[in-house]
Amino acid sequence: MPDRPLVGAGFCVMYFFMLSGFVLSASHKENEGIKYFFVRFSRLFPLHFITTISMLIIYAFNKKNGLYYSSDDVFNINVIIKNILFMHGITPNNFILLNEPSWSISLEFWCSLFVPFILMKLGIKEKLISVPIIMVLTFNFFPENLPHNFLMASICMLIGNVAYTIKSKKSVIKIAESKYFELLSVISIAICILAIYYGSSGFESYICLMAFCPLLLIDLTRRNFIIKRILCCRFILFLGFISFPLYLFHESIIVSDIIPRHFNFYTYSTLILLTTMTVSYLYNRKIGSPLYKYCKNKIYTSGKKN
């Protein structure tokens, strides 16, 4: 048994990178060019900036009052600028993060640029051949654990892109509609849940990563497939709606001590979760989604004649 639940929470990030590669490929528009860069920036930067600055304020308050703050380095102007500009994970020397979860947002931003400029231009054969080769090479260099770095994020984006590319193939659709694929999907989701809860290392961690692949094609399964129905229920869709702010806000909620720590673990965790979900929903409803839609519309309509 693990010392704590969700030891393998890092798998969630890798699975998200796969989903991101799939979704970004599906939403890709021809000849977007530099507009794609600005759309991705407008999607990720506002909340990233807000949560980074909020953590800086919380750390400053905590230091003044003798409470927890990670390091004096968080007040260094160079560190602050690097945090804000998505530099973690792509520079030779990593630096301390103000908002710990933001490490993956930096990778998400830069790796997502591969989708329109490289991945959508490659043929399916090249991508299908490159995935196992790159995975074998990655395991050779990182045999103990999945590396949470630019390379691994890029591989996950590639896998998501491959899934999108093959989903319209008649042979793939036929396989996805079979009961054997449904059984594979059940096994896959079980492996993913166990990996997230218990964690994994070595070769097993690579197996757990690849176990997510069938779930990228879950939309092709029969309409009454139970796993598909669960993943499409309103609560799961609601979690999808708040997932981005939920991910970035939870650190601020915890470190701010807005929830007293005298509760037992499960009560404390539940209160943290409910508070973060509430904040995330209000942010996305009132600020995040409207702001992104506005920026996206401005970017795509810029340069067009009235």
mmCIF file of C-alpha atoms in Angstrom:
data_model
loop_
_atom_site.group_PDB
_atom_site.id
_atom_site.type_symbol
_atom_site.label_atom_id
_atom_site.label_comp_id
_atom_site.label_asym_id
_atom_site.label_seq_id
_atom_site.Cartn_x
_atom_site.Cartn_y
_atom_site.Cartn_z
ATOM 1 C CA MET A 1 0.000 0.000 0.000
ATOM 2 C CA PRO A 2 1.265 3.537 -0.722
ATOM 3 C CA ASP A 3 2.029 5.917 2.148
ATOM 4 C CA ARG A 4 -0.619 8.250 0.723
ATOM 5 C CA PRO A 5 -3.248 8.047 -2.035
ATOM 6 C CA LEU A 6 -2.630 9.320 -5.558
ATOM 7 C CA VAL A 7 1.109 8.662 -5.504
ATOM 8 C CA GLY A 8 0.996 8.460 -9.298
ATOM 9 C CA ALA A 9 -0.789 11.783 -9.843
ATOM 10 C CA GLY A 10 1.901 12.620 -12.406
ATOM 11 C CA PHE A 11 0.217 10.122 -14.737
ATOM 12 C CA CYS A 12 -2.782 12.473 -14.868
ATOM 13 C CA VAL A 13 -0.558 15.111 -16.451
ATOM 14 C CA MET A 14 0.804 12.667 -19.032
ATOM 15 C CA TYR A 15 -2.719 11.488 -19.885
ATOM 16 C CA PHE A 16 -3.757 15.117 -20.207
ATOM 17 C CA PHE A 17 -0.912 15.739 -22.663
ATOM 18 C CA MET A 18 -2.261 12.863 -24.777
ATOM 19 C CA LEU A 19 -5.765 14.317 -24.664
ATOM 20 C CA SER A 20 -4.354 17.718 -25.520
ATOM 21 C CA GLY A 21 -2.563 16.315 -28.570
ATOM 22 C CA PHE A 22 -5.853 14.750 -29.692
ATOM 23 C CA VAL A 23 -8.057 17.813 -29.065
ATOM 24 C CA LEU A 24 -5.611 20.315 -30.551
ATOM 25 C CA SER A 25 -5.311 18.150 -33.665
ATOM 26 C CA ALA A 26 -9.101 18.008 -33.959
ATOM 27 C CA SER A 27 -9.465 21.789 -33.588
ATOM 28 C CA HIS A 28 -6.577 22.581 -35.927
ATOM 29 C CA LYS A 29 -7.375 24.951 -38.783
ATOM 30 C CA GLU A 30 -5.433 25.139 -42.016
ATOM 31 C CA ASN A 31 -3.060 28.069 -42.468
ATOM 32 C CA GLU A 32 -3.472 29.360 -38.912
ATOM 33 C CA GLY A 33 0.180 30.323 -38.766
ATOM 34 C CA ILE A 34 1.133 32.676 -35.949
ATOM 35 C CA LYS A 35 -2.510 32.995 -34.892
ATOM 36 C CA TYR A 36 -2.315 29.501 -33.386
ATOM 37 C CA PHE A 37 0.510 30.700 -31.109
ATOM 38 C CA PHE A 38 -1.552 33.624 -29.833
ATOM 39 C CA VAL A 39 -4.663 31.477 -29.351
ATOM 40 C CA ARG A 40 -2.724 29.005 -27.209
ATOM 41 C CA PHE A 41 -1.130 31.888 -25.298
ATOM 42 C CA SER A 42 -4.519 33.477 -24.619
ATOM 43 C CA ARG A 43 -5.825 30.124 -23.398
ATOM 44 C CA LEU A 44 -3.041 29.379 -20.929
ATOM 45 C CA PHE A 45 -1.419 32.650 -19.902
ATOM 46 C CA PRO A 46 -4.172 34.613 -18.076
ATOM 47 C CA LEU A 47 -4.847 31.941 -15.451
ATOM 48 C CA HIS A 48 -1.171 31.015 -15.255
ATOM 49 C CA PHE A 49 -0.312 34.663 -14.559
ATOM 50 C CA ILE A 50 -3.093 35.065 -11.974
ATOM 51 C CA THR A 51 -2.155 31.927 -10.036
ATOM 52 C CA THR A 52 1.583 32.677 -10.187
ATOM 53 C CA ILE A 53 1.109 36.190 -8.812
ATOM 54 C CA SER A 54 -1.395 34.958 -6.224
ATOM 55 C CA MET A 55 1.193 32.448 -4.960
ATOM 56 C CA LEU A 56 3.780 35.235 -4.767
ATOM 57 C CA ILE A 57 1.388 37.310 -2.651
ATOM 58 C CA ILE A 58 0.552 34.329 -0.430
ATOM 59 C CA TYR A 59 4.248 33.522 0.091
ATOM 60 C CA ALA A 60 5.000 37.154 0.945
ATOM 61 C CA PHE A 61 2.140 37.190 3.476
ATOM 62 C CA ASN A 62 3.225 33.857 4.958
ATOM 63 C CA LYS A 63 6.846 34.937 5.309
ATOM 64 C CA LYS A 64 5.824 38.122 7.088
ATOM 65 C CA ASN A 65 3.639 36.143 9.507
ATOM 66 C CA GLY A 66 6.009 33.239 10.111
ATOM 67 C CA LEU A 67 4.029 30.783 8.030
ATOM 68 C CA TYR A 68 5.080 28.401 5.253
ATOM 69 C CA TYR A 69 6.812 29.587 2.096
ATOM 70 C CA SER A 70 8.912 27.353 -0.119
ATOM 71 C CA SER A 71 12.122 29.390 -0.417
ATOM 72 C CA ASP A 72 13.488 32.921 -0.515
ATOM 73 C CA ASP A 73 14.167 32.275 -4.200
ATOM 74 C CA VAL A 74 10.480 32.802 -4.962
ATOM 75 C CA PHE A 75 11.003 36.520 -4.329
ATOM 76 C CA ASN A 76 13.876 36.767 -6.812
ATOM 77 C CA ILE A 77 12.800 38.897 -9.790
ATOM 78 C CA ASN A 78 14.547 36.618 -12.296
ATOM 79 C CA VAL A 79 12.744 33.585 -10.912
ATOM 80 C CA ILE A 80 9.427 35.432 -11.015
ATOM 81 C CA ILE A 81 9.928 36.437 -14.663
ATOM 82 C CA LYS A 82 10.936 32.894 -15.667
ATOM 83 C CA ASN A 83 7.837 31.539 -13.929
ATOM 84 C CA ILE A 84 5.555 33.976 -15.715
ATOM 85 C CA LEU A 85 7.065 33.371 -19.167
ATOM 86 C CA PHE A 86 6.635 29.573 -19.293
ATOM 87 C CA MET A 87 10.362 28.904 -18.974
ATOM 88 C CA HIS A 88 10.265 25.886 -16.667
ATOM 89 C CA GLY A 89 11.157 22.603 -18.338
ATOM 90 C CA ILE A 90 12.555 24.107 -21.547
ATOM 91 C CA THR A 91 15.654 25.852 -20.174
ATOM 92 C CA PRO A 92 18.897 23.993 -19.343
ATOM 93 C CA ASN A 93 18.620 24.849 -15.645
ATOM 94 C CA ASN A 94 15.307 24.386 -13.868
ATOM 95 C CA PHE A 95 14.311 26.877 -11.195
ATOM 96 C CA ILE A 96 11.930 26.921 -8.269
ATOM 97 C CA LEU A 97 8.271 27.271 -9.133
ATOM 98 C CA LEU A 98 5.969 29.739 -7.433
ATOM 99 C CA ASN A 99 2.927 27.626 -8.295
ATOM 100 C CA GLU A 100 4.099 24.006 -8.322
ATOM 101 C CA PRO A 101 1.545 22.639 -10.850
ATOM 102 C CA SER A 102 2.613 25.235 -13.435
ATOM 103 C CA TRP A 103 5.560 23.054 -14.548
ATOM 104 C CA SER A 104 3.187 21.186 -16.856
ATOM 105 C CA ILE A 105 1.566 24.366 -18.193
ATOM 106 C CA SER A 106 4.931 25.487 -19.521
ATOM 107 C CA LEU A 107 5.427 22.136 -21.263
ATOM 108 C CA GLU A 108 1.843 22.183 -22.516
ATOM 109 C CA PHE A 109 2.326 25.582 -24.122
ATOM 110 C CA TRP A 110 5.575 24.865 -25.949
ATOM 111 C CA CYS A 111 4.784 21.263 -26.936
ATOM 112 C CA SER A 112 1.364 22.250 -28.280
ATOM 113 C CA LEU A 113 3.162 24.279 -30.942
ATOM 114 C CA PHE A 114 4.303 20.988 -32.490
ATOM 115 C CA VAL A 115 0.726 20.128 -33.452
ATOM 116 C CA PRO A 116 0.150 22.559 -36.351
ATOM 117 C CA PHE A 117 3.755 23.156 -37.339
ATOM 118 C CA ILE A 118 5.066 19.571 -37.308
ATOM 119 C CA LEU A 119 2.635 16.795 -36.341
ATOM 120 C CA MET A 120 -0.185 17.757 -38.716
ATOM 121 C CA LYS A 121 2.321 17.871 -41.559
ATOM 122 C CA LEU A 122 3.737 14.375 -40.992
ATOM 123 C CA GLY A 123 2.257 11.301 -42.652
ATOM 124 C CA ILE A 124 0.543 8.624 -40.593
ATOM 125 C CA LYS A 125 3.205 6.016 -41.414
ATOM 126 C CA GLU A 126 6.021 8.252 -40.181
ATOM 127 C CA LYS A 127 4.162 8.908 -36.938
ATOM 128 C CA LEU A 128 3.226 5.276 -36.338
ATOM 129 C CA ILE A 129 6.837 4.232 -36.841
ATOM 130 C CA SER A 130 8.262 7.040 -34.717
ATOM 131 C CA VAL A 131 6.130 6.374 -31.585
ATOM 132 C CA PRO A 132 7.611 2.943 -30.641
ATOM 133 C CA ILE A 133 11.124 4.030 -31.625
ATOM 134 C CA ILE A 134 10.974 7.152 -29.470
ATOM 135 C CA MET A 135 9.423 5.209 -26.571
ATOM 136 C CA VAL A 136 12.207 2.612 -26.657
ATOM 137 C CA LEU A 137 14.877 5.332 -26.755
ATOM 138 C CA THR A 138 13.194 7.187 -23.892
ATOM 139 C CA PHE A 139 13.091 4.032 -21.764
ATOM 140 C CA ASN A 140 16.766 3.487 -22.540
ATOM 141 C CA PHE A 141 17.653 6.914 -21.131
ATOM 142 C CA PHE A 142 15.031 6.985 -18.344
ATOM 143 C CA PRO A 143 14.532 3.339 -17.245
ATOM 144 C CA GLU A 144 13.531 4.065 -13.645
ATOM 145 C CA ASN A 145 10.574 6.408 -14.153
ATOM 146 C CA LEU A 146 8.721 8.369 -16.807
ATOM 147 C CA PRO A 147 10.552 11.672 -17.179
ATOM 148 C CA HIS A 148 8.330 14.677 -16.518
ATOM 149 C CA ASN A 149 10.058 16.787 -19.110
ATOM 150 C CA PHE A 150 9.751 18.315 -22.568
ATOM 151 C CA LEU A 151 10.576 15.008 -24.274
ATOM 152 C CA MET A 152 7.832 13.041 -22.521
ATOM 153 C CA ALA A 153 5.274 15.789 -23.049
ATOM 154 C CA SER A 154 6.114 15.818 -26.766
ATOM 155 C CA ILE A 155 5.728 12.040 -26.997
ATOM 156 C CA CYS A 156 2.312 12.221 -25.341
ATOM 157 C CA MET A 157 1.252 14.981 -27.742
ATOM 158 C CA LEU A 158 2.411 12.786 -30.620
ATOM 159 C CA ILE A 159 0.377 9.820 -29.343
ATOM 160 C CA GLY A 160 -2.717 12.011 -29.069
ATOM 161 C CA ASN A 161 -2.159 13.294 -32.594
ATOM 162 C CA VAL A 162 -1.765 9.737 -33.927
ATOM 163 C CA ALA A 163 -5.040 8.725 -32.260
ATOM 164 C CA TYR A 164 -6.818 11.628 -33.945
ATOM 165 C CA THR A 165 -5.244 10.798 -37.307
ATOM 166 C CA ILE A 166 -6.367 7.161 -37.308
ATOM 167 C CA LYS A 167 -9.824 7.603 -35.752
ATOM 168 C CA SER A 168 -11.518 8.129 -39.119
ATOM 169 C CA LYS A 169 -10.040 4.943 -40.633
ATOM 170 C CA LYS A 170 -12.737 2.349 -41.368
ATOM 171 C CA SER A 171 -10.626 -0.460 -39.908
ATOM 172 C CA VAL A 172 -10.132 1.487 -36.659
ATOM 173 C CA ILE A 173 -13.847 2.301 -36.405
ATOM 174 C CA LYS A 174 -14.718 -1.371 -36.918
ATOM 175 C CA ILE A 175 -12.309 -2.433 -34.160
ATOM 176 C CA ALA A 176 -13.566 0.277 -31.773
ATOM 177 C CA GLU A 177 -17.174 -0.872 -32.230
ATOM 178 C CA SER A 178 -16.340 -4.450 -31.208
ATOM 179 C CA LYS A 179 -16.888 -5.918 -27.731
ATOM 180 C CA TYR A 180 -13.215 -6.846 -27.576
ATOM 181 C CA PHE A 181 -12.276 -3.173 -27.742
ATOM 182 C CA GLU A 182 -14.801 -2.411 -25.009
ATOM 183 C CA LEU A 183 -13.131 -5.029 -22.821
ATOM 184 C CA LEU A 184 -9.741 -3.502 -23.645
ATOM 185 C CA SER A 185 -11.099 -0.074 -22.662
ATOM 186 C CA VAL A 186 -12.287 -1.393 -19.288
ATOM 187 C CA ILE A 187 -8.868 -2.936 -18.638
ATOM 188 C CA SER A 188 -7.188 0.276 -19.766
ATOM 189 C CA ILE A 189 -9.168 2.527 -17.450
ATOM 190 C CA ALA A 190 -8.541 0.132 -14.550
ATOM 191 C CA ILE A 191 -4.781 0.231 -15.195
ATOM 192 C CA CYS A 192 -4.828 4.035 -15.422
ATOM 193 C CA ILE A 193 -6.748 4.402 -12.140
ATOM 194 C CA LEU A 194 -4.388 2.002 -10.346
ATOM 195 C CA ALA A 195 -1.366 3.827 -11.768
ATOM 196 C CA ILE A 196 -2.686 7.173 -10.534
ATOM 197 C CA TYR A 197 -3.553 5.831 -7.070
ATOM 198 C CA TYR A 198 -0.584 3.557 -6.379
ATOM 199 C CA GLY A 199 2.061 4.969 -8.716
ATOM 200 C CA SER A 200 4.419 2.905 -10.830
ATOM 201 C CA SER A 201 8.063 2.798 -11.808
ATOM 202 C CA GLY A 202 10.417 1.185 -14.288
ATOM 203 C CA PHE A 203 9.028 -0.541 -17.351
ATOM 204 C CA GLU A 204 5.603 -0.750 -15.684
ATOM 205 C CA SER A 205 5.288 3.023 -15.759
ATOM 206 C CA TYR A 206 5.620 2.971 -19.560
ATOM 207 C CA ILE A 207 2.945 0.260 -19.762
ATOM 208 C CA CYS A 208 0.659 2.400 -17.585
ATOM 209 C CA LEU A 209 1.264 5.353 -19.882
ATOM 210 C CA MET A 210 0.388 3.418 -23.039
ATOM 211 C CA ALA A 211 -2.676 1.944 -21.319
ATOM 212 C CA PHE A 212 -4.404 5.270 -21.872
ATOM 213 C CA CYS A 213 -4.211 4.979 -25.671
ATOM 214 C CA PRO A 214 -7.457 2.997 -26.210
ATOM 215 C CA LEU A 215 -9.359 5.605 -24.190
ATOM 216 C CA LEU A 216 -8.482 8.226 -26.812
ATOM 217 C CA LEU A 217 -10.797 6.339 -29.173
ATOM 218 C CA ILE A 218 -13.622 5.799 -26.684
ATOM 219 C CA ASP A 219 -15.912 8.071 -28.698
ATOM 220 C CA LEU A 220 -15.941 5.462 -31.491
ATOM 221 C CA THR A 221 -17.450 2.774 -29.277
ATOM 222 C CA ARG A 222 -21.158 1.884 -29.173
ATOM 223 C CA ARG A 223 -23.469 4.543 -27.759
ATOM 224 C CA ASN A 224 -24.638 2.348 -24.872
ATOM 225 C CA PHE A 225 -21.128 1.317 -23.781
ATOM 226 C CA ILE A 226 -21.085 1.922 -20.027
ATOM 227 C CA ILE A 227 -17.630 3.543 -19.896
ATOM 228 C CA LYS A 228 -18.579 5.923 -22.689
ATOM 229 C CA ARG A 229 -21.805 6.850 -20.915
ATOM 230 C CA ILE A 230 -19.950 7.520 -17.664
ATOM 231 C CA LEU A 231 -17.339 9.694 -19.359
ATOM 232 C CA CYS A 232 -20.100 11.680 -21.086
ATOM 233 C CA CYS A 233 -22.239 12.251 -17.985
ATOM 234 C CA ARG A 234 -22.862 15.801 -16.777
ATOM 235 C CA PHE A 235 -20.618 15.533 -13.723
ATOM 236 C CA ILE A 236 -17.596 14.414 -15.765
ATOM 237 C CA LEU A 237 -18.272 17.175 -18.301
ATOM 238 C CA PHE A 238 -18.481 19.642 -15.402
ATOM 239 C CA LEU A 239 -15.096 18.451 -14.133
ATOM 240 C CA GLY A 240 -13.732 18.935 -17.645
ATOM 241 C CA PHE A 241 -15.068 22.485 -17.649
ATOM 242 C CA ILE A 242 -13.277 23.400 -14.399
ATOM 243 C CA SER A 243 -10.224 21.131 -14.809
ATOM 244 C CA PHE A 244 -7.744 23.816 -15.863
ATOM 245 C CA PRO A 245 -8.444 26.296 -13.030
ATOM 246 C CA LEU A 246 -8.908 23.372 -10.609
ATOM 247 C CA TYR A 247 -5.383 22.241 -11.423
ATOM 248 C CA LEU A 248 -3.774 25.661 -11.027
ATOM 249 C CA PHE A 249 -5.798 27.014 -8.099
ATOM 250 C CA HIS A 250 -5.502 24.087 -5.691
ATOM 251 C CA GLU A 251 -1.951 25.006 -4.616
ATOM 252 C CA SER A 252 -3.045 28.532 -3.705
ATOM 253 C CA ILE A 253 -5.976 27.211 -1.663
ATOM 254 C CA ILE A 254 -3.727 24.803 0.260
ATOM 255 C CA VAL A 255 -0.794 27.144 0.956
ATOM 256 C CA SER A 256 -3.024 30.090 1.898
ATOM 257 C CA ASP A 257 -4.366 28.068 4.862
ATOM 258 C CA ILE A 258 -7.847 29.318 4.072
ATOM 259 C CA ILE A 259 -8.965 25.891 5.295
ATOM 260 C CA PRO A 260 -7.779 25.259 8.899
ATOM 261 C CA ARG A 261 -5.437 22.278 9.232
ATOM 262 C CA HIS A 262 -6.868 20.960 12.511
ATOM 263 C CA PHE A 263 -9.336 18.755 10.610
ATOM 264 C CA ASN A 264 -8.492 15.110 9.954
ATOM 265 C CA PHE A 265 -6.999 14.238 6.578
ATOM 266 C CA TYR A 266 -10.211 13.239 4.820
ATOM 267 C CA THR A 267 -12.267 16.189 6.104
ATOM 268 C CA TYR A 268 -9.469 18.598 5.251
ATOM 269 C CA SER A 269 -9.037 17.110 1.760
ATOM 270 C CA THR A 270 -12.772 17.279 1.107
ATOM 271 C CA LEU A 271 -12.973 20.940 2.173
ATOM 272 C CA ILE A 272 -9.953 21.797 0.019
ATOM 273 C CA LEU A 273 -11.525 20.037 -2.963
ATOM 274 C CA LEU A 274 -14.924 21.714 -2.554
ATOM 275 C CA THR A 275 -13.358 25.150 -2.074
ATOM 276 C CA THR A 276 -11.115 24.737 -5.111
ATOM 277 C CA MET A 277 -13.996 23.481 -7.239
ATOM 278 C CA THR A 278 -16.092 26.491 -6.254
ATOM 279 C CA VAL A 279 -13.313 28.985 -6.999
ATOM 280 C CA SER A 280 -12.531 27.205 -10.289
ATOM 281 C CA TYR A 281 -16.149 27.233 -11.425
ATOM 282 C CA LEU A 282 -16.624 30.933 -10.611
ATOM 283 C CA TYR A 283 -13.365 31.845 -12.350
ATOM 284 C CA ASN A 284 -14.136 29.895 -15.513
ATOM 285 C CA ARG A 285 -17.743 31.017 -15.633
ATOM 286 C CA LYS A 286 -17.127 34.719 -15.030
ATOM 287 C CA ILE A 287 -13.572 35.280 -16.301
ATOM 288 C CA GLY A 288 -11.766 32.358 -17.940
ATOM 289 C CA SER A 289 -14.204 31.209 -20.623
ATOM 290 C CA PRO A 290 -15.507 34.681 -21.615
ATOM 291 C CA LEU A 291 -11.967 36.072 -21.786
ATOM 292 C CA TYR A 292 -10.714 33.177 -23.924
ATOM 293 C CA LYS A 293 -13.667 33.418 -26.318
ATOM 294 C CA TYR A 294 -13.122 37.158 -26.655
ATOM 295 C CA CYS A 295 -9.374 36.821 -27.300
ATOM 296 C CA LYS A 296 -9.848 33.921 -29.710
ATOM 297 C CA ASN A 297 -12.431 35.857 -31.693
ATOM 298 C CA LYS A 298 -10.185 38.932 -31.850
ATOM 299 C CA ILE A 299 -7.192 36.869 -33.007
ATOM 300 C CA TYR A 300 -9.037 35.036 -35.771
ATOM 301 C CA THR A 301 -10.868 38.139 -37.018
ATOM 302 C CA SER A 302 -7.825 40.429 -36.964
ATOM 303 C CA GLY A 303 -6.795 41.521 -40.428
ATOM 304 C CA LYS A 304 -10.164 40.710 -41.957
ATOM 305 C CA LYS A 305 -12.110 43.423 -43.727
ATOM 306 C CA ASN A 306 -15.492 44.393 -42.356
#
